[in-house]
Structures are given as C-alpha cells and as structure tokens.
XYZ file of C-alpha atoms in Angstrom:
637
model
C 230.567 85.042 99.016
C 230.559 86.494 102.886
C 233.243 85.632 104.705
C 234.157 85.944 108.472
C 238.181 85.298 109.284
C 239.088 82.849 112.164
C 242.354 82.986 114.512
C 243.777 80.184 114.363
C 247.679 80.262 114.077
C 249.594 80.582 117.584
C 250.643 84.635 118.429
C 254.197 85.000 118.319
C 254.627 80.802 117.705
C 258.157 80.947 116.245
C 259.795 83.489 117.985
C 258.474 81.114 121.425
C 259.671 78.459 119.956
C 263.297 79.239 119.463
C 263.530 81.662 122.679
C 261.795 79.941 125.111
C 259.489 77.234 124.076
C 256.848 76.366 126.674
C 255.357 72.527 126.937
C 252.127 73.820 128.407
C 251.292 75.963 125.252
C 249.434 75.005 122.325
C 251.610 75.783 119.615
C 249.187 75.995 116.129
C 251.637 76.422 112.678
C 251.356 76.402 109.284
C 253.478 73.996 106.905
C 254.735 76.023 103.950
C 257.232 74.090 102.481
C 258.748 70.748 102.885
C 262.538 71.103 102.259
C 263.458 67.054 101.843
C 262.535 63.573 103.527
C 265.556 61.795 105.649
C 265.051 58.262 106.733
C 265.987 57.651 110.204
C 265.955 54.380 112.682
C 263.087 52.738 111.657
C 262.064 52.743 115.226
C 261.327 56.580 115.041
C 259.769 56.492 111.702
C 260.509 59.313 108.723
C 261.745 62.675 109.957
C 260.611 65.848 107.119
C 262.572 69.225 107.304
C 259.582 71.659 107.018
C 259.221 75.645 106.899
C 257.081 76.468 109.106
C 255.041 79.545 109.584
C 252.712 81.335 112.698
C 252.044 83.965 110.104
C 254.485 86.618 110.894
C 257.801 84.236 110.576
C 259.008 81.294 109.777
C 261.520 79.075 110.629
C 262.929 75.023 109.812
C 260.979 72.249 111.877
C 262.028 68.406 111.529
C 258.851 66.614 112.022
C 258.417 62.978 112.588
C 256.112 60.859 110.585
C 254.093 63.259 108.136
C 251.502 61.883 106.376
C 252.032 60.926 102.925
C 248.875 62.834 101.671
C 251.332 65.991 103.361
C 254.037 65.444 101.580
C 252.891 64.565 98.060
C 250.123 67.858 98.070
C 251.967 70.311 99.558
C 252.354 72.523 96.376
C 248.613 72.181 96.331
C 248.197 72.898 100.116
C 249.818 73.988 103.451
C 248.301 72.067 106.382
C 247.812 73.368 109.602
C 249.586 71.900 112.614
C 249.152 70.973 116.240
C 252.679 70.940 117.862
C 252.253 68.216 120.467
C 255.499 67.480 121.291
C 259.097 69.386 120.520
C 262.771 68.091 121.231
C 264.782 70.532 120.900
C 268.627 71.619 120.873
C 270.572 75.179 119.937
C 269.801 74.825 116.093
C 267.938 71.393 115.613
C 263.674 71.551 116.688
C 261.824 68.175 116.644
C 258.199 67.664 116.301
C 258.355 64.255 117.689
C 253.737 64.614 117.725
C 251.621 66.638 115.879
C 248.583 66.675 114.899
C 246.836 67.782 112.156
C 243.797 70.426 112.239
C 243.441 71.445 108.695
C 244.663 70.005 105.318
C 243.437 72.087 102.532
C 244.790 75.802 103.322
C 246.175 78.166 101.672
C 249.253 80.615 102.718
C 248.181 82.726 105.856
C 250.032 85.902 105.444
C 253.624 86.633 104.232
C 256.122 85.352 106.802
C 259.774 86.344 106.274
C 262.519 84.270 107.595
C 262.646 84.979 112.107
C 266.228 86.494 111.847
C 264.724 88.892 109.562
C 261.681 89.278 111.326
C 264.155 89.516 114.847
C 265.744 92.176 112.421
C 262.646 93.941 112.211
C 261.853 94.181 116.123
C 259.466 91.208 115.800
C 257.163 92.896 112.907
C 256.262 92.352 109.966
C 253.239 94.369 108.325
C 252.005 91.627 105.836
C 251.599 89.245 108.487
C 248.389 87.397 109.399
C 247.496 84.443 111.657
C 243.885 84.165 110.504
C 241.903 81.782 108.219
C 239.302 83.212 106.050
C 235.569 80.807 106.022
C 232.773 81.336 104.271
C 230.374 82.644 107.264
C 228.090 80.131 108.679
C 224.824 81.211 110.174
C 225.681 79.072 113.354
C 228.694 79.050 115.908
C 231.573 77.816 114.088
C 233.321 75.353 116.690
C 237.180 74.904 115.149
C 238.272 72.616 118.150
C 236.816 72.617 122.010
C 240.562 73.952 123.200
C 240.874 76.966 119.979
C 239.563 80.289 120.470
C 235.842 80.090 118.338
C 233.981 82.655 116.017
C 230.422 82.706 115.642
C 227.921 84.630 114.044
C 224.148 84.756 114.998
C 220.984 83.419 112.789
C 219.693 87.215 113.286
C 222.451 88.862 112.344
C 223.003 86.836 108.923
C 219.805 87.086 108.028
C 220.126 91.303 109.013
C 223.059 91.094 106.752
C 221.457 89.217 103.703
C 218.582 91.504 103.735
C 220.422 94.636 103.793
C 222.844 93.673 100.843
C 219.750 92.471 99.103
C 218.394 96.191 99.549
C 221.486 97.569 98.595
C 221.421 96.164 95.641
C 217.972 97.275 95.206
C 218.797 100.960 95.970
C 221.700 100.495 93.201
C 219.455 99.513 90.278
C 216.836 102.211 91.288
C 219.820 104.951 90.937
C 220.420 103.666 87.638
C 217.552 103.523 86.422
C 215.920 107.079 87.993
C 212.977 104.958 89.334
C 212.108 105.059 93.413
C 210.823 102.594 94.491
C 208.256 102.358 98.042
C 209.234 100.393 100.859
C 206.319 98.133 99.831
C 207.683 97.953 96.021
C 211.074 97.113 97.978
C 209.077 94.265 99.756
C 208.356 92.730 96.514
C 211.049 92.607 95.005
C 213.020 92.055 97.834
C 214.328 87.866 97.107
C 214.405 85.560 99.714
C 216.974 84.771 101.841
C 219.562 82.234 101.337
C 218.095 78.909 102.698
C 220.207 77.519 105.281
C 222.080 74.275 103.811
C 222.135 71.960 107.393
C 225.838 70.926 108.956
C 227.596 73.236 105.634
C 230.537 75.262 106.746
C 232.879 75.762 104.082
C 231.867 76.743 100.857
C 229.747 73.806 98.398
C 232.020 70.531 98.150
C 232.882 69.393 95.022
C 235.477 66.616 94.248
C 238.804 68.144 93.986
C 240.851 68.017 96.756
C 239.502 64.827 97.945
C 241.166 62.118 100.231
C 241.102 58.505 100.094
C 239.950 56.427 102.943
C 243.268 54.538 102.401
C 244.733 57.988 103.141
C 243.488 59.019 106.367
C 245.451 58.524 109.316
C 245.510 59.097 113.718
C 245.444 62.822 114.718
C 244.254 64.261 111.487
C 241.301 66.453 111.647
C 241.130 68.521 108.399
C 240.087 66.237 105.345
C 237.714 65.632 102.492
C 236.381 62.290 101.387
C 233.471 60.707 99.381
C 231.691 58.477 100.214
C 228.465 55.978 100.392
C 227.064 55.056 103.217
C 226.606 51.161 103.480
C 225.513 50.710 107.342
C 223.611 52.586 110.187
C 223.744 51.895 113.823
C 220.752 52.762 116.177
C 221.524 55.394 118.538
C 222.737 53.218 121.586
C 222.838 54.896 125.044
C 225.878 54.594 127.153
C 225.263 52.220 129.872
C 226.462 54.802 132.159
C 223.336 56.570 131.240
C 225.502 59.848 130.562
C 225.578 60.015 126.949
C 225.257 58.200 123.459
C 226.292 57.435 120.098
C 225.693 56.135 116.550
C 228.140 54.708 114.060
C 228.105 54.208 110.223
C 230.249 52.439 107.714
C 231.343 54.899 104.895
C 233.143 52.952 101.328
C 234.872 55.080 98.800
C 235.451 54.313 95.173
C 238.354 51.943 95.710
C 236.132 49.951 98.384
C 238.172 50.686 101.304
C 235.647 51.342 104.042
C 235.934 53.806 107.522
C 233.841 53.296 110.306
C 231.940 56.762 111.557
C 231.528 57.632 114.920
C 228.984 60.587 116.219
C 228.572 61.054 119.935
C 226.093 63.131 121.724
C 225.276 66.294 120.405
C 226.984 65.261 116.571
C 224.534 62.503 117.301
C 221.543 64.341 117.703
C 222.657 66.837 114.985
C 223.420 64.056 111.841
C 221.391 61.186 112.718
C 218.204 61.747 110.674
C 220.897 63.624 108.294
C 222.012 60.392 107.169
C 220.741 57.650 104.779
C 221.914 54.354 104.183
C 222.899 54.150 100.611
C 223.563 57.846 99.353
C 226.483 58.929 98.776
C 227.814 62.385 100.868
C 230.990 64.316 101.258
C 232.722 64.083 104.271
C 234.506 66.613 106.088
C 236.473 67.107 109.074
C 236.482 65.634 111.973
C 239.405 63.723 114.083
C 240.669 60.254 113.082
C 241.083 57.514 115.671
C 242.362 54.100 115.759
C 239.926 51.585 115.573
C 240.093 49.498 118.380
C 237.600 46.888 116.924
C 238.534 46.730 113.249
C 237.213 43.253 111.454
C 239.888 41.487 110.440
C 239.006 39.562 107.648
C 237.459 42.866 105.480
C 238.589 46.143 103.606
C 237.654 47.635 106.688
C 240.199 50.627 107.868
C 242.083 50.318 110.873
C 240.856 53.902 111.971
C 237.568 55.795 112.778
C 236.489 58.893 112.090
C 235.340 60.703 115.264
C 232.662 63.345 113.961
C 232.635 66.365 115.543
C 229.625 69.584 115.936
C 231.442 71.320 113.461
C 231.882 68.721 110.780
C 230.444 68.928 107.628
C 228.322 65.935 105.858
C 226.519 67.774 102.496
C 224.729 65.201 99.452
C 227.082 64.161 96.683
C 225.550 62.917 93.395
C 225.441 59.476 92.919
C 228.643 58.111 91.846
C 228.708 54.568 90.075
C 232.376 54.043 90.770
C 231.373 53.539 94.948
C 229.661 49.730 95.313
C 226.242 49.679 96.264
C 226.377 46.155 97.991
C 230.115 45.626 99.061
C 229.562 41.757 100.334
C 231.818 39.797 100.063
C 230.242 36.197 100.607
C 231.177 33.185 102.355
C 229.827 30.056 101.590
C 228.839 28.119 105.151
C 231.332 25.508 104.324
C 234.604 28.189 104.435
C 233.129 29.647 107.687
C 234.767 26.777 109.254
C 238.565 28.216 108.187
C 237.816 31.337 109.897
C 238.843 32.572 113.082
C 236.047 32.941 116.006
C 235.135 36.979 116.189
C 235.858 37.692 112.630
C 233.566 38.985 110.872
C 232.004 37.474 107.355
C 228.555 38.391 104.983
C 226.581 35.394 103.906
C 223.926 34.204 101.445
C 221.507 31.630 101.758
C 217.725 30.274 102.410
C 216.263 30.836 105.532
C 215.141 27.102 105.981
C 213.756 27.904 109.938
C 212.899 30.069 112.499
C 212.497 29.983 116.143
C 210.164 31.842 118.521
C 211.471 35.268 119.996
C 212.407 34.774 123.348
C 213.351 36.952 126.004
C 216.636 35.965 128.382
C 218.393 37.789 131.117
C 222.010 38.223 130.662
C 225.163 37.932 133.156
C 224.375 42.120 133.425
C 220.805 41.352 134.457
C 219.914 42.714 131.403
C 216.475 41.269 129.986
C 217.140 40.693 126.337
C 215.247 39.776 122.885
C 216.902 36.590 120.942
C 215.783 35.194 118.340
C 217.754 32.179 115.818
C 216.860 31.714 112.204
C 218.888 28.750 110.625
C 220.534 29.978 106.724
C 221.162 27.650 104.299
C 223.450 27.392 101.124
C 224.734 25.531 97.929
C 227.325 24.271 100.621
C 224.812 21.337 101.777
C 225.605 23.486 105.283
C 223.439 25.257 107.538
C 224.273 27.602 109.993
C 222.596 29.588 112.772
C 222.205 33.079 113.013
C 221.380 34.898 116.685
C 219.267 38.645 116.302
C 219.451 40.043 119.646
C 217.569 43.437 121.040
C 216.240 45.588 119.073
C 217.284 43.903 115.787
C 215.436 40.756 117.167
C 212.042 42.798 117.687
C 212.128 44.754 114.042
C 213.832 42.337 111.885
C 210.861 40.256 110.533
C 211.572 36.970 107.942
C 209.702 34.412 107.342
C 210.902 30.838 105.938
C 211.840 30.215 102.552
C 213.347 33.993 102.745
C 216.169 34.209 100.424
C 218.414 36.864 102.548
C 222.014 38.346 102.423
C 223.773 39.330 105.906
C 226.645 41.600 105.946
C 228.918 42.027 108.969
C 227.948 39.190 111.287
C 230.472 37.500 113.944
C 231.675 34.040 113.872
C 230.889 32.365 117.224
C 231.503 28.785 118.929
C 230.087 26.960 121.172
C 232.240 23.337 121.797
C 232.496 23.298 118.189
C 229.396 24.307 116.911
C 229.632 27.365 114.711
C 227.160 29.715 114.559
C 226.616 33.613 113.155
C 225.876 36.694 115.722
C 223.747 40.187 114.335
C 226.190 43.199 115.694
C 225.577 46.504 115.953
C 226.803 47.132 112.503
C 225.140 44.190 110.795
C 222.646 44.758 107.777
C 220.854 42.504 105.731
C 219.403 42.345 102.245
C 216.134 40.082 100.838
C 214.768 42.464 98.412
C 215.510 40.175 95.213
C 216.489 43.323 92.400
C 218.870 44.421 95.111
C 220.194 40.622 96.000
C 221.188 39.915 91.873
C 223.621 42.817 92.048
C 225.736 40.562 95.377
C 228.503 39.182 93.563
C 227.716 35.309 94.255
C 223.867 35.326 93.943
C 223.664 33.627 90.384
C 225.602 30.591 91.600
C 223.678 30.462 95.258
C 220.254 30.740 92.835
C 220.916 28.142 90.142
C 221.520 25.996 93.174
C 218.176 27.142 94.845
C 215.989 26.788 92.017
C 217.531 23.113 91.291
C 216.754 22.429 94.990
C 214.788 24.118 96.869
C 211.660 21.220 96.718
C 214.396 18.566 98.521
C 216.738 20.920 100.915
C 217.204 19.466 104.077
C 215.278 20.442 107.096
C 217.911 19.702 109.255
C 221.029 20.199 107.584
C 224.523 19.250 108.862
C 226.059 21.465 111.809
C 229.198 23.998 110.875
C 231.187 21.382 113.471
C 234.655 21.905 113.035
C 236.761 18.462 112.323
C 239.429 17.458 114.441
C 242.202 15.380 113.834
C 242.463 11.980 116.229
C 244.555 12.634 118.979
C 245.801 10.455 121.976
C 245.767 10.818 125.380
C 249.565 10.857 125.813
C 249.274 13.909 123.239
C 246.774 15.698 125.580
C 248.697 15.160 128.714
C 251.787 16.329 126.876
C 250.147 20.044 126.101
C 248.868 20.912 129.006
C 250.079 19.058 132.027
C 253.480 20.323 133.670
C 252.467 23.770 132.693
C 251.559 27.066 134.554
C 251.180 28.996 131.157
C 247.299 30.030 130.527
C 246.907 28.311 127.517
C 244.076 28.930 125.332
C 241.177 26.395 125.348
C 242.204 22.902 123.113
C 239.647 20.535 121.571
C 240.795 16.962 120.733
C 239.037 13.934 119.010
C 240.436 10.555 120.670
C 238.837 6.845 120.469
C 238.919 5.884 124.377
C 237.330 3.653 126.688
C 235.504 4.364 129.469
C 236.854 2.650 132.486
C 235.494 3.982 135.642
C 233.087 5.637 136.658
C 233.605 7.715 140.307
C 230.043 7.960 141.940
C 230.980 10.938 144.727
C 229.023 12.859 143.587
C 227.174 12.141 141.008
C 224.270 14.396 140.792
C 222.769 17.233 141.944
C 219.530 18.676 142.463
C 218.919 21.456 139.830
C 216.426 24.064 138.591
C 214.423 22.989 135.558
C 214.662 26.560 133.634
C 218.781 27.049 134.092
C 220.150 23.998 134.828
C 221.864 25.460 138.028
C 222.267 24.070 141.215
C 218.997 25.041 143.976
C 218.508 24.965 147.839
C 216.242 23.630 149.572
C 214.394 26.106 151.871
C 213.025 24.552 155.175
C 210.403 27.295 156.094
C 209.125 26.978 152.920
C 209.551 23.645 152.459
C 210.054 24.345 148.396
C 213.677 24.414 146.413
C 214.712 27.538 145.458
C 217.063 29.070 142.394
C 218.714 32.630 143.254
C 219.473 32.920 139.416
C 215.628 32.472 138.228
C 214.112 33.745 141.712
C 211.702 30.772 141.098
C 210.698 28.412 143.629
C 210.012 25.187 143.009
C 208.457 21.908 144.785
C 210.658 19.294 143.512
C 214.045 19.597 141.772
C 215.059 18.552 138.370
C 217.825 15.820 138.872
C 220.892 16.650 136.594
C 224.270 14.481 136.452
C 227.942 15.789 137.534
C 230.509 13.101 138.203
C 234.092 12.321 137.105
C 234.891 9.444 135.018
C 238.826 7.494 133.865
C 238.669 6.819 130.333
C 241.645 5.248 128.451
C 243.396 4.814 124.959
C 246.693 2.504 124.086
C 249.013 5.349 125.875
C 247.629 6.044 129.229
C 244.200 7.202 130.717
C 242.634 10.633 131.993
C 240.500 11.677 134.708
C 237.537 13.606 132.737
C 234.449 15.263 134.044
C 230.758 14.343 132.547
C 227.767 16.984 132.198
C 224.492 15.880 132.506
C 223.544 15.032 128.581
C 226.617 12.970 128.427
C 225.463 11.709 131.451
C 222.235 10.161 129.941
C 224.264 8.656 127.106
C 226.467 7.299 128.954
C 224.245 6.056 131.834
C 221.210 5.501 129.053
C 218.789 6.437 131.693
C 217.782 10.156 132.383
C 218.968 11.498 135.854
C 215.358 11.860 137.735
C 215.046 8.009 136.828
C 218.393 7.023 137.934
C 217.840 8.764 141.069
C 214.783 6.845 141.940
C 216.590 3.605 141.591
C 217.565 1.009 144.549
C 221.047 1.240 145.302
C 221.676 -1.959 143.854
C 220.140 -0.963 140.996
C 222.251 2.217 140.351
C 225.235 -0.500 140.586
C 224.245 -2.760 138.044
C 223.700 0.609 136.152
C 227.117 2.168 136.194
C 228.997 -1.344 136.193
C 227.103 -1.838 132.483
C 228.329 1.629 131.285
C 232.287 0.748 132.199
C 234.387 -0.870 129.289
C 232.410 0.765 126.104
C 234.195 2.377 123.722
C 233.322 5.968 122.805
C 234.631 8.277 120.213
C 234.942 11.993 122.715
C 235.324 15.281 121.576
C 236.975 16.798 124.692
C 237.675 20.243 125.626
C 241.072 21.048 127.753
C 241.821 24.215 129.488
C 243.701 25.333 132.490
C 242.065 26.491 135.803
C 243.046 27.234 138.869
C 241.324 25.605 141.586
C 242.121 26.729 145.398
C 244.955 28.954 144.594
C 246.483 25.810 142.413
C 246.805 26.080 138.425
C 245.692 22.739 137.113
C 244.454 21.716 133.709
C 241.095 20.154 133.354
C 239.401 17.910 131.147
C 235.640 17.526 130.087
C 233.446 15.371 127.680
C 232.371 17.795 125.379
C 230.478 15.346 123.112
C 230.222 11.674 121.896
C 230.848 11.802 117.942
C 228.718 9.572 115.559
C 230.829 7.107 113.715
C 230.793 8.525 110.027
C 232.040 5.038 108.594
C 232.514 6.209 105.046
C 234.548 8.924 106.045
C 236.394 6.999 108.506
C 237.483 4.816 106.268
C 238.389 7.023 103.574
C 240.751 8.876 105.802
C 242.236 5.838 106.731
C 242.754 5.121 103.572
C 244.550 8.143 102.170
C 246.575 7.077 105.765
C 247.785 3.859 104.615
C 248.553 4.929 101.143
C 250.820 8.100 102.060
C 252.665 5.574 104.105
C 253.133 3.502 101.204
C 254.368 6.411 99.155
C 256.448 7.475 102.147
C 258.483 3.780 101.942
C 258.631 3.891 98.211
C-alpha cells in the first residue's frame, strides 16, 4: 500500500514544555503510557499520570478528565493530543484541557526519557514526529490550524502507472520476452478507482467506538452506524453558508446527531442514504445544544469535517432499522412541551395547504393533518416549508412519525414536523415498528365507526380557587412561568370601557382608519378595507366562595358570554347593549384561565385571562367527586 507520512507531533514539545512552556503554542503529543488513575475533588474531575511523547522524548503529564475509551485501549493504542491548557510547577505539569486529534495510533518513533535525551544534547536518532497514511489522491486536511500534506490527482495517477509498468518490465526480464509500448498498453491494468471521502486504509470493524463512547473535543474515532434521518440542506439565514444534519444509531441504539457545514456539505450530501449503514470516521465532537430529552439521543454532535471519512459498511442486523419508540396520543399528555415523541395512528383528516407570513416576514407553507389511535385520541400534526409542499397523504393513511415536538396552545396539544422528523406509511416497513400489531387489531376492529372528530389532547386540570390563584402570583416580582387553573366562578361584572375594537377580518388585529382614503387599514396584512370587523376586548370581576378577580375576555369568549357576535352588538341602541350585559352578570361558568406576570409601564403585575369556558362532563364530574368523598371517609376511618 503507498503511503505518504504527515507531521503532526509538536518539534521539540517536551523539552518546551519543561524549559519554557509557551501558552500561545500549539503543543501536539502522543500518549504512550498511562502510569495510574488518582481521584481528585470531584469538582476537577479524574486526574491520569501519562507518558507522554513529541517523538524524540518523553516525559510524565497529569491530565484531567481522559476519556474512558483512553484509558481502557491504551495497550491497543496511543492517542494523539492537543495540549490546550497546562498548570504547571518545578516537577508537577497539568493538562487541565486537551483535546483529542487521533485515537487509533501507533508509537511514533522511539522516545527515551528527556534527561536522557538532555544527556544526549537534545538528540536522539530513532526519533520521529510523523504519522504514516495511506496516500490519498486529494489534499489531506488534518486540522485547519496543523501543517497539511497533499498529493495531486496527476501525480497519483503518474505514480500508479509507473509501478504498474514496473512491474511489467519485471515479468518481461523474467521471462526474456520484450514487450512494445503498444503490448505495454494492453496489458497495462487500470488504475485504482478512486473510493470518494476514503483516507485511511478500508474500514473494517475492529477498533470501533460506541456512540455511548464519544465525548467533547475528540476528533479521531471510528463508529458504525445506520443512518435513520436526513435533513435538507438549509441555508443560513445570514445567507453566508449552510448545513445538513443526520441521525446516526449504532448496535446498542444509542443515536448521534451529524452535522456537515458548507463545503463537508456539498462533499457528503448525495454520499449519504437514509437507511444504510456506513463507517464513520473522524471528525470533532460537540455538545449538543438541542438534544431531545425524552430519547436515546446523545448529548453530543459530531461536527464533520472535509477530511472525514464516511465509506459503506455491510448491512448489519444488530443496528434497528425503525428505532420508534411510540406514544400512544393519550401519554402525550404526561410529556413536557418541546420534547420530542414518534407516533402511530390513522390519518382521519386533512386540511388545505396554506401559506402564512411569520413574525420574520417569512412567507411560509403549513399544512395540519389530524392522527388518530387505539387511544380514542386525536391529535394534530403541523408540516411546515418544504416538508408541507413534498409530504403528500391522503386520509385513511395509516402513517408512523418519528421525531416530532410536543406543542401547546392554552391547553390544546398538538405535534410539530422538525427538521429532523421522518415518517413511515409503507405497510411491510410499518409491521416491523414495535407497537403496530396492537394499533392494527384496533384499526381493523374500527376503522368503519372512528370518530371524525375525536376528543382534543386537552390537558386536565385540577379545580382550583381564586384565593389559590391570588396566592401564586400576586405579591411577587419573580417571572414565573405561565399557570393554567380550572375554577367554578361567577361572573359578576362586566366593565364596558372599552369593550371592543375595530379589527381586521384576516388577523384579528387592531386597524386605523385612514381619512384620505376614507377605508380602514391593517399594517400587519397591508390590506385595506371598507368596514372593520368588530371584535370584543373588555375586563370582567368574576367570583368563587374565597374572593373575586379582575380577568380580561377575548373576543370568542366574548360571544359566549355576551351570546351575540360583536358586529351585532355593536349595532345595538345603547339601551339595548345594557339589557345585554346586565343578562350576562350572575351566570356561573366553569373557566380555564391562564396567569402570567407582565410588566405593564415599567410595573411587574400579574395578569389574568379567560382562556376557555369548559363543558360540564357530568359523568366525570361526578365520579371524581366521588372518589373525593370516599378518600375522606377512609381518611376519618
């Protein structure tokens, strides 16, 4: 196999260190030998006394906080090291950062020990500070701040060629025969084809890494892996560059996310297949900032770089195909908003694609479908973009999602597509999701009588009291989170300053009035119109057995409140509108309402609003009453 050596150890590393160690430089040693493991204030982590090597010498290093995968393989293999950041003393060095560059090296040279190497007036003729590759026919890019070796397509091919007619030449001396140049041309093989993104020499599986082992700052590593998701390439919004991202799972169904930016994006994108499996190697781990929190997903990314390496694997029945782990609609209500969760179910309907603009001005594809399950649930699920233009289902679609984010919206729950969502309908695929058999017997029992309009994913709240409310959040300059109670009140007064307001029809938002034009205008729809669309906005006292609150009304709460719609109301004699809002005092209303703090002219304050008017559920009322009175009973047993 050709070869081609790299520099890649620091010059003269150990002998700086100990003389007159210098922050600025980047000091790049070898690990040779890991003498024991202390345990030290768990603040700081594990400290390792290594031997460390630039080639020529070597010397002890404590380092802080080696990887576990370094210290259970280093028999098998001396990693190469990034000093970062050295305390140091007369006789004790501390690597208090590192980082590591490669993992699976062997020995580079044959260091002696620096005071006999000092001995030796700082020489030592089996030293070497250079890794051997296996030659690549491109520029071989080790890291953008280490000194790089590359070779040109031309010259590997040159080289190839005249090997190949070396060899040629030698079997024509043995056997007496001379060949022509045009003979040579005939026999002359073919040169190697170039394998696409392959440094090193063809993977196989030893050596390899687990997911579970990876960890911030490494760079040199091997996994396996299948590739379960695929991004789009998304530009940045600063116009300057892009990405794409992929979810990798290994055979003990940890998963990594995959990050490729710019030119590794251009290079690996149509590289890459959803489903196949592929080795994996180098690159730089990162924390991941956005890690789900409720799957096997690693905390870290892997940040691929131009000179990572991505070659085919065969396929490996010990890495899941379809790692979904499936909620039933029902449990979706346990979770927290922004987790993440896959799902099964019947796609019972489907609404238009529309397009809206977004608080970016950004004009924007949406489309809901509405899943349903052996839960008796249904649940909504938002496409957006791109997704929302390709993805095409129709009803009665039996489909699986994977990766999509719990929302809420005053209670309502509801599914979003991400970036990293995929889906599944093709039906050989869909029997292999762990859950499918009991979602289908439930299907094919049902599917002639399942609701069109199932119940809501509404999250239940227990009945509170308006002492309760004022007790959480009144008195209080703390920025709570937002608070939904459930309370039985009644509604007691209704303040009439103001009490509508002239809005657009489209967003709902308040419009001028433009004299010139004599037409209403909305600055957020740039629409004119001739008339507005009357929308209530008033305050209103409702009260319970231990106290009352000042709450504010939106305009559908309005009209069930009111029972009149607010262009109607508007259009009414004064004495009329009296009559009107003296009928809707002193009726008792089950509210859902929402509680948050604000601050309002430099003054924090909390705030109550009507977020809804619950349906009495009678049976269920009165069962939880009655599991009420009877742990009461048990309680004065």
């Amino acid at each position: 196999m050709m070869s081609e050596k790299v520099t890649q150890l620091t010059n003269g590393a150990i002998r700086s260190i100990i003389e007159n160690y210098d922050s600025t430089t980047q000091y790049y040693v070898q690990i040779l030998k890991i003498e024991n493991n202390c345990d030290t204030n768990a603040k700081f982590g594990t400290v390792s006394q290594c031997v460390c090597s630039d080639g020529f010498a070597k010397m002890n290093l404590h380092i802080l906080n080696l990887s576990p995968s370094i210290t259970s393989n280093i028999s098998k293999q001396n990693p190469i090291i990034q000093i970062l950041e050295l305390k140091r003393s007369k006789s004790f060095f501390l690597v208090t950062k590192h980082e590591v560059i490669y993992l699976d090296k062997s020995q580079i040279g044959q260091p002696i020990d620096y005071e006999e190497y000092k001995k030796q007036n700082y020489t030592n003729p089996n030293g070497d500070r250079e890794i051997q590759f296996a030659k690549a026919p491109y520029k071989l890019q080790v890291n953008s701040n280490k000194k790089q070796s590359s070779i040109k397509q031309e010259e590997f091919q040159q080289q190839i060629q005249q090997n190949e007619n070396i060899d040629i030449d030698q079997q024509q001396a043995k056997s007496g025969v001379k060949l022509s140049n045009q003979q040579k041309q005939l026999q002359y093989k073919p040169p190697i084809q170039k394998i696409e993104n392959q440094i090193y020499q063809q993977p196989n599986d030893q050596d390899l890494l687990k997911i579970s082992e990876l960890y911030p700052g490494m760079r040199g590593f091997k996994i396996k892996g299948r590739i379960t998701s695929k991004s789009d390439i998304t530009p940045f919004k600063s116009g300057k560059g892009k990405l794409f991202s992929i979810e990798i799972i290994d055979a003990d169904k940890s998963t990594i996310q995959g990050i490729f930016f710019n030119q590794a994006c251009d290079k690996f994108f149509d590289k890459v297949e959803i489903g196949k499996v592929y080795y994996f190697e180098n690159g730089q781990i990162k924390t991941n900032r956005y890690s789900s929190k409720n799957q096997a997903q690693s905390d870290y990314q892997i940040h691929f770089e131009d000179f990572s390496k991505i070659s085919d694997a065969k396929e490996d029945k010990e890495i899941d195909i379809f790692p979904y782990q499936i909620k039933k609609i029902e449990e979706i209500d346990s979770l927290q908003v922004d987790d993440k969760c896959d799902v099964l179910g019947v796609i019972i309907d489907i609404k238009p694609l529309t397009h809206i603009m977004t608080k970016s001005n950004e004009n924007k594809a949406k489309k809901n479908i509405t899943l349903y399950d052996q839960s008796g649930r249904g649940i909504d699920v938002v496409i957006w973009g791109t997704q929302a233009e390709r993805w095409q289902f129709q009803k009665d679609d039996i489909v699986a999602f994977r990766g999509l984010k719990i929302t809420d919206y005053q209670t309502i729950r509801s599914l979003t597509v991400t970036n990293q969502t995929i889906y599944e309908k093709k039906q050989s695929n869909l029997e292999k999701i762990n859950g499918f058999q009991e979602f289908y017997e439930f299907y094919s029992q049902n599917k002639d009588f399942i609701e069109q309009k199932p119940k809501e994913s509404k999250k239940k709240f227990a009945l509170s009291y308006i002492e309760q409310i004022k007790k959480d959040f009144e008195g209080t300059r703390d920025n709570k989170p937002t608070k939904f109670y459930e309370i039985r009140a009644y509604l007691t007064t209704i303040f009439n300053k103001p009490l509508f307001y002239e809005g657009c029809d489209i967003c709902k938002r308040k419009i001028n009035f433009i004299p010139q034009t004599k037409q209403y205008h909305c600055q957020n729809c740039d629409q004119n119109f001739d008339k507005p669309s009357f929308k209530y906005i008033f305050n209103a006292k409702i009260a319970d057995t231990t106290g009352n609150l000042i709450v504010s009304v939106s305009n559908e709460i309005g009209e069930r409140i009111l029972k009149v719609s607010c262009n109607d109301f508007q259009k009414k004699s004064d004495s009329e509108k009296s009559d009107c809002l003296k009928r809707a005092n002193y009726q008792e209303y089950r509210f859902l309402i929402v509680a948050k703090m604000e601050t309002y002219n430099d003054e924090r304050r909390a705030r109550y609003q009507i977020s809804s008017i619950i349906q009495d559920e009678i049976v269920e009322d009165n069962q939880e009453l009655y599991k009420s009175i009877m742990q009461i009973l048990n309680t004065n047993e």
